[in-house]
PDB file of C-alpha atoms in Angstrom:
ATOM      1  CA  MET A   1      -0.227  -0.449  -0.234  1.00  0.00           C
ATOM      2  CA  THR A   2       1.274   3.504  -1.167  1.00  0.00           C
ATOM      3  CA  SER A   3       1.605   6.355   1.621  1.00  0.00           C
ATOM      4  CA  GLN A   4      -1.305   8.079   0.373  1.00  0.00           C
ATOM      5  CA  ASN A   5      -3.620   5.412  -0.193  1.00  0.00           C
ATOM      6  CA  ARG A   6      -2.340   4.287   3.906  1.00  0.00           C
ATOM      7  CA  GLY A   7      -3.201   7.826   4.604  1.00  0.00           C
ATOM      8  CA  THR A   8      -6.550   7.720   2.599  1.00  0.00           C
ATOM      9  CA  ALA A   9      -7.681   4.944   4.668  1.00  0.00           C
ATOM     10  CA  GLN A  10      -6.421   6.096   8.222  1.00  0.00           C
ATOM     11  CA  LEU A  11      -8.153   9.206   7.329  1.00  0.00           C
ATOM     12  CA  THR A  12     -11.865   7.744   5.367  1.00  0.00           C
ATOM     13  CA  ALA A  13     -11.377   5.887   9.146  1.00  0.00           C
ATOM     14  CA  ALA A  14     -11.745   8.576  11.075  1.00  0.00           C
ATOM     15  CA  MET A  15     -13.642  10.775   9.423  1.00  0.00           C
ATOM     16  CA  VAL A  16     -16.534   7.365  10.054  1.00  0.00           C
ATOM     17  CA  LEU A  17     -15.245   7.612  13.591  1.00  0.00           C
ATOM     18  CA  SER A  18     -16.054  11.408  14.291  1.00  0.00           C
ATOM     19  CA  GLY A  19     -19.692  11.026  11.956  1.00  0.00           C
ATOM     20  CA  THR A  20     -20.756   8.761  14.597  1.00  0.00           C
ATOM     21  CA  LEU A  21     -19.414  10.696  17.386  1.00  0.00           C
ATOM     22  CA  GLY A  22     -23.127  12.379  17.684  1.00  0.00           C
ATOM     23  CA  VAL A  23     -24.815   8.996  18.820  1.00  0.00           C
ATOM     24  CA  PHE A  24     -22.049   8.231  21.217  1.00  0.00           C
ATOM     25  CA  VAL A  25     -23.288  11.778  22.772  1.00  0.00           C
ATOM     26  CA  VAL A  26     -26.764  11.050  22.522  1.00  0.00           C
ATOM     27  CA  GLU A  27     -27.082   7.640  24.038  1.00  0.00           C
ATOM     28  CA  SER A  28     -24.595   8.635  27.016  1.00  0.00           C
ATOM     29  CA  GLY A  29     -27.872  10.496  28.447  1.00  0.00           C
ATOM     30  CA  ALA A  30     -25.630  12.462  30.040  1.00  0.00           C
ATOM     31  CA  SER A  31     -25.798  16.653  30.289  1.00  0.00           C
ATOM     32  CA  PRO A  32     -23.325  18.387  27.248  1.00  0.00           C
ATOM     33  CA  PHE A  33     -21.086  19.715  30.142  1.00  0.00           C
ATOM     34  CA  ASN A  34     -20.646  16.096  31.845  1.00  0.00           C
ATOM     35  CA  VAL A  35     -20.133  14.571  28.405  1.00  0.00           C
ATOM     36  CA  VAL A  36     -17.476  17.392  27.510  1.00  0.00           C
ATOM     37  CA  PHE A  37     -15.667  16.876  30.942  1.00  0.00           C
ATOM     38  CA  PHE A  38     -15.269  13.053  30.724  1.00  0.00           C
ATOM     39  CA  ARG A  39     -14.423  13.531  26.893  1.00  0.00           C
ATOM     40  CA  VAL A  40     -11.033  15.669  28.206  1.00  0.00           C
ATOM     41  CA  LEU A  41     -10.114  12.929  31.259  1.00  0.00           C
ATOM     42  CA  PHE A  42     -10.663   9.797  28.738  1.00  0.00           C
ATOM     43  CA  GLY A  43      -9.523  11.692  25.725  1.00  0.00           C
ATOM     44  CA  ALA A  44      -5.988  12.752  28.404  1.00  0.00           C
ATOM     45  CA  LEU A  45      -5.358   9.422  29.429  1.00  0.00           C
ATOM     46  CA  ALA A  46      -5.735   7.848  26.111  1.00  0.00           C
ATOM     47  CA  LEU A  47      -4.135  10.517  24.260  1.00  0.00           C
ATOM     48  CA  GLY A  48      -1.597  10.834  26.769  1.00  0.00           C
ATOM     49  CA  GLY A  49      -0.870   7.151  26.369  1.00  0.00           C
ATOM     50  CA  TYR A  50       0.271   7.438  23.471  1.00  0.00           C
ATOM     51  CA  VAL A  51       2.692  10.833  23.946  1.00  0.00           C
ATOM     52  CA  LEU A  52       4.684   8.998  26.348  1.00  0.00           C
ATOM     53  CA  ALA A  53       4.685   5.240  24.716  1.00  0.00           C
ATOM     54  CA  ARG A  54       6.364   7.363  22.047  1.00  0.00           C
ATOM     55  CA  GLY A  55       8.765   9.371  24.437  1.00  0.00           C
ATOM     56  CA  TRP A  56       7.404  12.440  22.398  1.00  0.00           C
ATOM     57  CA  LEU A  57       7.269  14.023  26.000  1.00  0.00           C
ATOM     58  CA  ARG A  58      11.274  15.030  25.386  1.00  0.00           C
ATOM     59  CA  ASP A  59      11.446  17.795  23.711  1.00  0.00           C
ATOM     60  CA  HIS A  60       8.071  18.422  22.599  1.00  0.00           C
ATOM     61  CA  GLY A  61       9.309  22.272  21.648  1.00  0.00           C
ATOM     62  CA  PHE A  62       6.978  24.314  23.583  1.00  0.00           C
ATOM     63  CA  THR A  63       7.635  27.774  24.756  1.00  0.00           C
ATOM     64  CA  PRO A  64       6.421  29.829  27.218  1.00  0.00           C
ATOM     65  CA  ARG A  65       4.737  31.460  23.770  1.00  0.00           C
ATOM     66  CA  THR A  66       3.409  28.192  21.347  1.00  0.00           C
ATOM     67  CA  LEU A  67       2.555  26.637  25.222  1.00  0.00           C
ATOM     68  CA  GLY A  68       0.216  30.089  25.740  1.00  0.00           C
ATOM     69  CA  LEU A  69      -1.887  29.607  22.811  1.00  0.00           C
ATOM     70  CA  ALA A  70      -2.104  25.747  22.520  1.00  0.00           C
ATOM     71  CA  VAL A  71      -3.821  26.347  26.023  1.00  0.00           C
ATOM     72  CA  LEU A  72      -6.590  29.426  24.476  1.00  0.00           C
ATOM     73  CA  GLY A  73      -7.006  26.996  21.534  1.00  0.00           C
ATOM     74  CA  GLY A  74      -8.424  24.452  24.135  1.00  0.00           C
ATOM     75  CA  VAL A  75     -10.806  26.877  25.564  1.00  0.00           C
ATOM     76  CA  PHE A  76     -11.758  27.354  22.083  1.00  0.00           C
ATOM     77  CA  ILE A  77     -11.924  23.849  21.334  1.00  0.00           C
ATOM     78  CA  VAL A  78     -13.760  22.364  24.830  1.00  0.00           C
ATOM     79  CA  PHE A  79     -16.186  24.698  25.022  1.00  0.00           C
ATOM     80  CA  ASN A  80     -16.698  24.421  21.175  1.00  0.00           C
ATOM     81  CA  TRP A  81     -17.969  20.834  22.111  1.00  0.00           C
ATOM     82  CA  VAL A  82     -20.241  21.389  24.653  1.00  0.00           C
ATOM     83  CA  PHE A  83     -21.948  24.202  22.023  1.00  0.00           C
ATOM     84  CA  LEU A  84     -22.800  21.399  19.769  1.00  0.00           C
ATOM     85  CA  PHE A  85     -23.270  18.842  21.831  1.00  0.00           C
ATOM     86  CA  GLN A  86     -25.818  21.133  23.257  1.00  0.00           C
ATOM     87  CA  SER A  87     -27.208  21.655  19.693  1.00  0.00           C
ATOM     88  CA  TYR A  88     -27.947  18.260  18.690  1.00  0.00           C
ATOM     89  CA  GLU A  89     -30.685  18.315  21.666  1.00  0.00           C
ATOM     90  CA  SER A  90     -32.689  21.276  20.456  1.00  0.00           C
ATOM     91  CA  THR A  91     -31.976  20.586  16.664  1.00  0.00           C
ATOM     92  CA  SER A  92     -30.914  17.121  15.027  1.00  0.00           C
ATOM     93  CA  ILE A  93     -27.710  15.402  14.810  1.00  0.00           C
ATOM     94  CA  SER A  94     -27.646  15.764  10.673  1.00  0.00           C
ATOM     95  CA  VAL A  95     -28.718  19.994  10.747  1.00  0.00           C
ATOM     96  CA  ALA A  96     -26.135  20.348  14.210  1.00  0.00           C
ATOM     97  CA  THR A  97     -23.230  18.352  11.944  1.00  0.00           C
ATOM     98  CA  VAL A  98     -24.492  20.176   8.668  1.00  0.00           C
ATOM     99  CA  VAL A  99     -24.525  23.842  10.275  1.00  0.00           C
ATOM    100  CA  TYR A 100     -21.872  23.029  12.496  1.00  0.00           C
ATOM    101  CA  HIS A 101     -19.311  22.370   8.451  1.00  0.00           C
ATOM    102  CA  THR A 102     -19.550  26.004   8.338  1.00  0.00           C
ATOM    103  CA  GLN A 103     -16.281  26.604   9.974  1.00  0.00           C
ATOM    104  CA  PRO A 104     -13.846  27.507   7.419  1.00  0.00           C
ATOM    105  CA  PHE A 105     -15.735  30.120   6.704  1.00  0.00           C
ATOM    106  CA  TYR A 106     -15.174  31.190   9.834  1.00  0.00           C
ATOM    107  CA  VAL A 107     -11.462  30.621  10.155  1.00  0.00           C
ATOM    108  CA  VAL A 108     -10.979  32.656   6.554  1.00  0.00           C
ATOM    109  CA  LEU A 109     -13.805  36.354   8.009  1.00  0.00           C
ATOM    110  CA  LEU A 110     -11.392  35.418  11.272  1.00  0.00           C
ATOM    111  CA  GLY A 111      -8.261  35.689   9.645  1.00  0.00           C
ATOM    112  CA  ALA A 112      -9.305  38.673   7.544  1.00  0.00           C
ATOM    113  CA  LEU A 113     -10.062  40.260  10.937  1.00  0.00           C
ATOM    114  CA  PHE A 114      -7.990  40.058  13.429  1.00  0.00           C
ATOM    115  CA  PHE A 115      -5.257  39.350  11.138  1.00  0.00           C
ATOM    116  CA  ARG A 116      -5.069  40.801   7.565  1.00  0.00           C
ATOM    117  CA  GLU A 117      -5.682  38.134   5.095  1.00  0.00           C
ATOM    118  CA  ARG A 118      -6.154  38.514   2.235  1.00  0.00           C
ATOM    119  CA  LEU A 119     -10.514  38.381   1.276  1.00  0.00           C
ATOM    120  CA  THR A 120     -11.166  38.406  -2.000  1.00  0.00           C
ATOM    121  CA  ALA A 121     -13.753  38.593  -3.734  1.00  0.00           C
ATOM    122  CA  ALA A 122     -14.898  35.379  -4.732  1.00  0.00           C
ATOM    123  CA  LYS A 123     -14.305  33.754  -1.107  1.00  0.00           C
ATOM    124  CA  VAL A 124     -16.702  35.858   0.349  1.00  0.00           C
ATOM    125  CA  GLY A 125     -18.801  35.261  -3.154  1.00  0.00           C
ATOM    126  CA  TRP A 126     -18.285  31.299  -2.007  1.00  0.00           C
ATOM    127  CA  ILE A 127     -19.005  32.132   1.490  1.00  0.00           C
ATOM    128  CA  ALA A 128     -22.352  33.833   0.765  1.00  0.00           C
ATOM    129  CA  LEU A 129     -23.354  30.323  -1.106  1.00  0.00           C
ATOM    130  CA  ALA A 130     -22.228  28.621   1.824  1.00  0.00           C
ATOM    131  CA  PHE A 131     -25.257  30.438   3.958  1.00  0.00           C
ATOM    132  CA  ALA A 132     -27.722  30.931   1.443  1.00  0.00           C
ATOM    133  CA  GLY A 133     -27.210  26.489   1.436  1.00  0.00           C
ATOM    134  CA  LEU A 134     -27.084  27.295   5.952  1.00  0.00           C
ATOM    135  CA  ILE A 135     -30.891  28.822   5.708  1.00  0.00           C
ATOM    136  CA  LEU A 136     -31.450  26.100   3.512  1.00  0.00           C
ATOM    137  CA  VAL A 137     -30.031  23.366   6.033  1.00  0.00           C
ATOM    138  CA  SER A 138     -31.116  24.770   9.365  1.00  0.00           C
ATOM    139  CA  GLY A 139     -35.093  24.758   7.330  1.00  0.00           C
ATOM    140  CA  VAL A 140     -36.054  27.562  10.102  1.00  0.00           C
ATOM    141  CA  THR A 141     -39.719  28.334   9.612  1.00  0.00           C
ATOM    142  CA  PRO A 142     -41.917  31.526  10.567  1.00  0.00           C
ATOM    143  CA  GLY A 143     -43.539  29.067  13.504  1.00  0.00           C
ATOM    144  CA  ASP A 144     -39.757  28.640  14.749  1.00  0.00           C
ATOM    145  CA  PHE A 145     -39.741  32.646  15.840  1.00  0.00           C
ATOM    146  CA  SER A 146     -43.224  32.131  18.094  1.00  0.00           C
ATOM    147  CA  SER A 147     -43.154  28.718  19.521  1.00  0.00           C
ATOM    148  CA  GLY A 148     -40.354  29.171  22.062  1.00  0.00           C
ATOM    149  CA  GLY A 149     -37.649  29.704  19.680  1.00  0.00           C
ATOM    150  CA  GLY A 150     -36.108  26.013  21.596  1.00  0.00           C
ATOM    151  CA  TYR A 151     -34.539  24.872  17.162  1.00  0.00           C
ATOM    152  CA  LEU A 152     -33.490  28.840  16.421  1.00  0.00           C
ATOM    153  CA  LEU A 153     -31.710  27.938  19.912  1.00  0.00           C
ATOM    154  CA  GLY A 154     -29.988  24.975  18.393  1.00  0.00           C
ATOM    155  CA  ILE A 155     -28.630  26.043  15.095  1.00  0.00           C
ATOM    156  CA  GLY A 156     -27.426  29.249  16.782  1.00  0.00           C
ATOM    157  CA  GLN A 157     -25.411  26.848  19.908  1.00  0.00           C
ATOM    158  CA  ALA A 158     -24.281  25.108  16.043  1.00  0.00           C
ATOM    159  CA  LEU A 159     -22.731  28.597  14.717  1.00  0.00           C
ATOM    160  CA  LEU A 160     -21.499  28.908  17.971  1.00  0.00           C
ATOM    161  CA  ALA A 161     -19.054  26.101  18.474  1.00  0.00           C
ATOM    162  CA  ALA A 162     -18.634  26.610  14.460  1.00  0.00           C
ATOM    163  CA  LEU A 163     -17.244  30.153  14.930  1.00  0.00           C
ATOM    164  CA  LEU A 164     -15.183  28.616  18.599  1.00  0.00           C
ATOM    165  CA  TYR A 165     -13.612  26.287  16.089  1.00  0.00           C
ATOM    166  CA  GLY A 166     -12.673  28.465  13.414  1.00  0.00           C
ATOM    167  CA  LEU A 167     -11.163  31.176  16.115  1.00  0.00           C
ATOM    168  CA  SER A 168      -9.254  27.239  18.106  1.00  0.00           C
ATOM    169  CA  THR A 169      -7.499  27.440  13.916  1.00  0.00           C
ATOM    170  CA  LEU A 170      -6.433  30.368  14.307  1.00  0.00           C
ATOM    171  CA  VAL A 171      -4.807  30.068  17.146  1.00  0.00           C
ATOM    172  CA  THR A 172      -3.406  26.219  16.957  1.00  0.00           C
ATOM    173  CA  LYS A 173      -1.813  27.226  13.185  1.00  0.00           C
ATOM    174  CA  ARG A 174       0.602  29.751  14.392  1.00  0.00           C
ATOM    175  CA  ILE A 175       2.200  27.394  16.938  1.00  0.00           C
ATOM    176  CA  THR A 176       5.247  25.384  15.234  1.00  0.00           C
ATOM    177  CA  GLY A 177       7.966  22.960  16.391  1.00  0.00           C
ATOM    178  CA  VAL A 178       5.366  20.825  18.497  1.00  0.00           C
ATOM    179  CA  ARG A 179       3.450  17.833  17.488  1.00  0.00           C
ATOM    180  CA  PRO A 180       0.057  18.081  16.745  1.00  0.00           C
ATOM    181  CA  HIS A 181      -0.819  15.253  18.701  1.00  0.00           C
ATOM    182  CA  LEU A 182       0.953  17.305  22.113  1.00  0.00           C
ATOM    183  CA  ILE A 183      -1.067  20.313  21.571  1.00  0.00           C
ATOM    184  CA  ALA A 184      -3.991  18.236  21.509  1.00  0.00           C
ATOM    185  CA  LEU A 185      -2.777  16.443  24.092  1.00  0.00           C
ATOM    186  CA  VAL A 186      -2.559  19.831  26.381  1.00  0.00           C
ATOM    187  CA  GLN A 187      -5.897  21.031  24.545  1.00  0.00           C
ATOM    188  CA  VAL A 188      -7.863  18.343  25.895  1.00  0.00           C
ATOM    189  CA  LEU A 189      -5.751  18.479  29.769  1.00  0.00           C
ATOM    190  CA  VAL A 190      -6.837  22.563  29.673  1.00  0.00           C
ATOM    191  CA  GLY A 191     -11.020  21.160  29.500  1.00  0.00           C
ATOM    192  CA  ILE A 192     -10.784  19.377  32.498  1.00  0.00           C
ATOM    193  CA  PRO A 193      -9.843  21.468  35.094  1.00  0.00           C
ATOM    194  CA  LEU A 194     -11.864  24.321  33.251  1.00  0.00           C
ATOM    195  CA  LEU A 195     -14.659  22.243  33.043  1.00  0.00           C
ATOM    196  CA  LEU A 196     -14.823  20.740  37.084  1.00  0.00           C
ATOM    197  CA  PRO A 197     -16.932  24.158  38.155  1.00  0.00           C
ATOM    198  CA  PHE A 198     -19.775  22.578  35.453  1.00  0.00           C
ATOM    199  CA  ALA A 199     -20.126  19.155  35.453  1.00  0.00           C
ATOM    200  CA  ASN A 200     -22.477  17.766  37.933  1.00  0.00           C
ATOM    201  CA  PHE A 201     -20.949  14.492  38.986  1.00  0.00           C
ATOM    202  CA  ALA A 202     -24.108  13.605  41.019  1.00  0.00           C
ATOM    203  CA  ALA A 203     -26.161  12.969  37.526  1.00  0.00           C
ATOM    204  CA  MET A 204     -23.739  10.832  36.842  1.00  0.00           C
ATOM    205  CA  SER A 205     -24.318   8.067  39.692  1.00  0.00           C
ATOM    206  CA  GLY A 206     -26.249   4.997  38.910  1.00  0.00           C
ATOM    207  CA  THR A 207     -24.771   5.333  35.590  1.00  0.00           C
ATOM    208  CA  GLY A 208     -23.783   1.592  34.458  1.00  0.00           C
ATOM    209  CA  ALA A 209     -23.395   0.854  30.518  1.00  0.00           C
ATOM    210  CA  ASP A 210     -23.374   4.573  29.317  1.00  0.00           C
ATOM    211  CA  TRP A 211     -20.503   5.202  31.044  1.00  0.00           C
ATOM    212  CA  GLY A 212     -19.255   3.208  27.613  1.00  0.00           C
ATOM    213  CA  TRP A 213     -20.365   5.264  25.416  1.00  0.00           C
ATOM    214  CA  LEU A 214     -18.523   8.486  27.776  1.00  0.00           C
ATOM    215  CA  ALA A 215     -14.983   6.274  27.759  1.00  0.00           C
ATOM    216  CA  GLY A 216     -16.155   5.574  23.839  1.00  0.00           C
ATOM    217  CA  LEU A 217     -15.714   9.403  23.250  1.00  0.00           C
ATOM    218  CA  GLY A 218     -12.417  10.065  24.993  1.00  0.00           C
ATOM    219  CA  VAL A 219     -11.071   6.769  23.454  1.00  0.00           C
ATOM    220  CA  ILE A 220     -12.357   6.796  19.828  1.00  0.00           C
ATOM    221  CA  HIS A 221     -13.084   9.388  19.164  1.00  0.00           C
ATOM    222  CA  THR A 222     -10.457  11.882  20.829  1.00  0.00           C
ATOM    223  CA  GLY A 223      -7.375   9.705  21.476  1.00  0.00           C
ATOM    224  CA  LEU A 224      -8.074   7.087  18.407  1.00  0.00           C
ATOM    225  CA  MET A 225      -9.322   9.185  15.704  1.00  0.00           C
ATOM    226  CA  TYR A 226      -6.914  12.082  16.481  1.00  0.00           C
ATOM    227  CA  VAL A 227      -4.308   9.455  16.170  1.00  0.00           C
ATOM    228  CA  LEU A 228      -5.885   8.625  12.780  1.00  0.00           C
ATOM    229  CA  MET A 229      -6.025  11.737  11.409  1.00  0.00           C
ATOM    230  CA  TYR A 230      -2.984  13.255  11.991  1.00  0.00           C
ATOM    231  CA  ALA A 231      -1.072   9.814  10.405  1.00  0.00           C
ATOM    232  CA  ALA A 232      -3.188  10.860   8.308  1.00  0.00           C
ATOM    233  CA  TYR A 233      -1.973  14.586   7.192  1.00  0.00           C
ATOM    234  CA  ALA A 234       2.098  13.772   7.330  1.00  0.00           C
ATOM    235  CA  GLN A 235       0.570  11.816   3.896  1.00  0.00           C
ATOM    236  CA  LEU A 236      -1.831  13.622   2.051  1.00  0.00           C
ATOM    237  CA  PRO A 237      -2.758  16.948  -0.298  1.00  0.00           C
ATOM    238  CA  THR A 238      -4.573  19.344   1.314  1.00  0.00           C
ATOM    239  CA  ALA A 239      -7.063  18.606  -1.490  1.00  0.00           C
ATOM    240  CA  LYS A 240      -7.747  15.278  -0.375  1.00  0.00           C
ATOM    241  CA  ILE A 241      -8.184  16.264   2.944  1.00  0.00           C
ATOM    242  CA  ALA A 242     -10.590  19.005   2.388  1.00  0.00           C
ATOM    243  CA  VAL A 243     -12.396  16.303   0.046  1.00  0.00           C
ATOM    244  CA  LEU A 244     -12.240  13.070   2.726  1.00  0.00           C
ATOM    245  CA  ALA A 245     -13.629  15.676   5.201  1.00  0.00           C
ATOM    246  CA  PHE A 246     -17.008  15.691   4.571  1.00  0.00           C
ATOM    247  CA  VAL A 247     -17.282  11.594   4.910  1.00  0.00           C
ATOM    248  CA  TYR A 248     -18.181  13.053   9.116  1.00  0.00           C
ATOM    249  CA  PRO A 249     -21.356  14.638   7.907  1.00  0.00           C
ATOM    250  CA  ALA A 250     -22.471  11.677   5.650  1.00  0.00           C
ATOM    251  CA  VAL A 251     -22.002   9.408   7.841  1.00  0.00           C
ATOM    252  CA  ALA A 252     -23.371  11.802  10.766  1.00  0.00           C
ATOM    253  CA  MET A 253     -26.694  12.209   8.656  1.00  0.00           C
ATOM    254  CA  VAL A 254     -26.500   8.222   8.080  1.00  0.00           C
ATOM    255  CA  MET A 255     -26.208   7.408  11.481  1.00  0.00           C
ATOM    256  CA  ASP A 256     -28.436  10.615  13.080  1.00  0.00           C
ATOM    257  CA  TRP A 257     -30.956   8.010  10.524  1.00  0.00           C
ATOM    258  CA  ALA A 258     -30.434   4.703  11.206  1.00  0.00           C
ATOM    259  CA  VAL A 259     -30.643   4.607  15.054  1.00  0.00           C
ATOM    260  CA  TYR A 260     -33.374   7.411  15.725  1.00  0.00           C
ATOM    261  CA  GLY A 261     -35.210   8.037  12.372  1.00  0.00           C
ATOM    262  CA  HIS A 262     -34.246  11.718  11.463  1.00  0.00           C
ATOM    263  CA  HIS A 263     -33.369  12.757   7.946  1.00  0.00           C
ATOM    264  CA  ILE A 264     -33.520  16.366   6.356  1.00  0.00           C
ATOM    265  CA  GLY A 265     -36.427  17.372   4.540  1.00  0.00           C
ATOM    266  CA  LEU A 266     -36.394  17.560   0.491  1.00  0.00           C
ATOM    267  CA  VAL A 267     -35.379  21.691   1.256  1.00  0.00           C
ATOM    268  CA  GLN A 268     -33.456  21.544   3.417  1.00  0.00           C
ATOM    269  CA  ALA A 269     -31.112  18.977   1.462  1.00  0.00           C
ATOM    270  CA  LEU A 270     -30.626  21.229  -1.222  1.00  0.00           C
ATOM    271  CA  GLY A 271     -28.380  23.327   0.944  1.00  0.00           C
ATOM    272  CA  VAL A 272     -26.107  20.950   1.015  1.00  0.00           C
ATOM    273  CA  PRO A 273     -24.899  20.724  -1.893  1.00  0.00           C
ATOM    274  CA  LEU A 274     -24.494  24.976  -1.832  1.00  0.00           C
ATOM    275  CA  ILE A 275     -22.101  24.553   1.653  1.00  0.00           C
ATOM    276  CA  VAL A 276     -19.933  21.463   0.133  1.00  0.00           C
ATOM    277  CA  ALA A 277     -18.635  23.276  -2.748  1.00  0.00           C
ATOM    278  CA  ALA A 278     -18.477  26.392  -1.029  1.00  0.00           C
ATOM    279  CA  SER A 279     -16.003  25.040   1.766  1.00  0.00           C
ATOM    280  CA  LEU A 280     -14.132  23.530  -0.977  1.00  0.00           C
ATOM    281  CA  LYS A 281     -13.521  26.120  -3.000  1.00  0.00           C
ATOM    282  CA  VAL A 282     -12.697  28.002   0.378  1.00  0.00           C
ATOM    283  CA  THR A 283     -10.708  25.505   1.914  1.00  0.00           C
ATOM    284  CA  LEU A 284      -8.747  25.203  -1.311  1.00  0.00           C
ATOM    285  CA  ALA A 285      -8.209  28.214  -2.251  1.00  0.00           C
ATOM    286  CA  ARG A 286      -6.187  28.774   1.812  1.00  0.00           C
ATOM    287  CA  THR A 287      -3.789  26.523   0.393  1.00  0.00           C
ATOM    288  CA  PRO A 288      -3.042  26.726  -2.990  1.00  0.00           C
ATOM    289  CA  ALA A 289       0.138  25.219  -2.534  1.00  0.00           C
ATOM    290  CA  ALA A 290       0.027  22.686  -0.250  1.00  0.00           C
ATOM    291  CA  ALA A 291       1.713  19.305  -1.118  1.00  0.00           C
ATOM    292  CA  PRO A 292       2.197  15.806   0.024  1.00  0.00           C
ATOM    293  CA  ALA A 293       4.406  15.721   3.191  1.00  0.00           C
ATOM    294  CA  PRO A 294       4.743  12.316   3.739  1.00  0.00           C
ATOM    295  CA  LYS A 295       8.072  12.481   6.093  1.00  0.00           C
ATOM    296  CA  THR A 296       6.744  14.984   7.986  1.00  0.00           C
ATOM    297  CA  ALA A 297       5.203  12.384  10.404  1.00  0.00           C
ATOM    298  CA  GLY A 298       8.512  10.522  11.529  1.00  0.00           C
ATOM    299  CA  ARG A 299      11.384  13.530  12.018  1.00  0.00           C
ATOM    300  CA  ALA A 300      11.699  16.029  15.056  1.00  0.00           C
ATOM    301  CA  PRO A 301       9.197  17.834  16.653  1.00  0.00           C
ATOM    302  CA  GLU A 302       9.831  21.305  14.720  1.00  0.00           C
ATOM    303  CA  ALA A 303       8.965  19.435  10.966  1.00  0.00           C
ATOM    304  CA  ALA A 304       6.062  17.665  12.954  1.00  0.00           C
ATOM    305  CA  SER A 305       3.914  20.732  13.883  1.00  0.00           C
ATOM    306  CA  ARG A 306       0.216  21.117  12.309  1.00  0.00           C
ATOM    307  CA  THR A 307      -2.462  22.271  13.633  1.00  0.00           C
ATOM    308  CA  ALA A 308      -4.647  20.757  16.253  1.00  0.00           C
ATOM    309  CA  THR A 309      -7.903  21.839  14.512  1.00  0.00           C
ATOM    310  CA  PRO A 310      -7.243  21.372  11.082  1.00  0.00           C
ATOM    311  CA  ALA A 311      -8.889  21.671   7.691  1.00  0.00           C
ATOM    312  CA  ALA A 312     -10.949  18.264   7.873  1.00  0.00           C
ATOM    313  CA  SER A 313     -14.170  19.697  10.313  1.00  0.00           C
ATOM    314  CA  GLU A 314     -14.443  16.920  13.318  1.00  0.00           C
ATOM    315  CA  ALA A 315     -16.096  17.582  16.035  1.00  0.00           C
TER     316      ALA A 315
END
């Protein structure tokens, strides 16, 4: 198997796992804050064990500046998960996931706002098309404005989650000389004390199989999934990463239908290709010269750095 084929298989597997995340969240029966707290707890154990086994804590490459950036990125990524999981409750896994996939547009807009990155007319056009698709996918009707606003709140939570993911991406992409596994480890470690005041341990008493779902979120969707993704990124060009990223929402929609009987309507479905096409155009336009880096994974930390919140959108 060639390096690129292996990377394709690894990233596809990672995106399939990411697409099952919503089912694990819902089946756990825990509140969003509890879900994320135990995700980061079990995820830190899984990622920490992997990093220790590989010996990457030696010569980790962090400086006070890059460690601070990793911590800040962790704050954004942890609350991004909280809002996304809250959105599942108010809308559905399908709708929340597709809305959440507007992340690349926030990266572009925030980059232009805070870092004066170039924002072309073409990018603005694609972003406008994507948000037209977002309006269709959301399925918001006039009745939603007069029925307590629960569904609208869910759409807003998914958008806020996407915004926080975009902020985390902008922060962590400025970290160099550090392995992405170590950045991700810092981010989940940050979540433990950050979410501790919000966790309701009394609500977890008496749970049985639910702990399996929570452990799975940490070990599978944070530990295994991240290891697969970072191994794939070192072997694939940006174009292929961007395309394979859409395995995630596709699987999430199939799982939502297969397990819960939820599916988006015809008008909502019309918005999906608009978001997909615009996301691909914007993502690829950000890094037109990107090429495979098959040697990265085996090199020293200073050559192995890729953002812990990459172009392939994962939850």
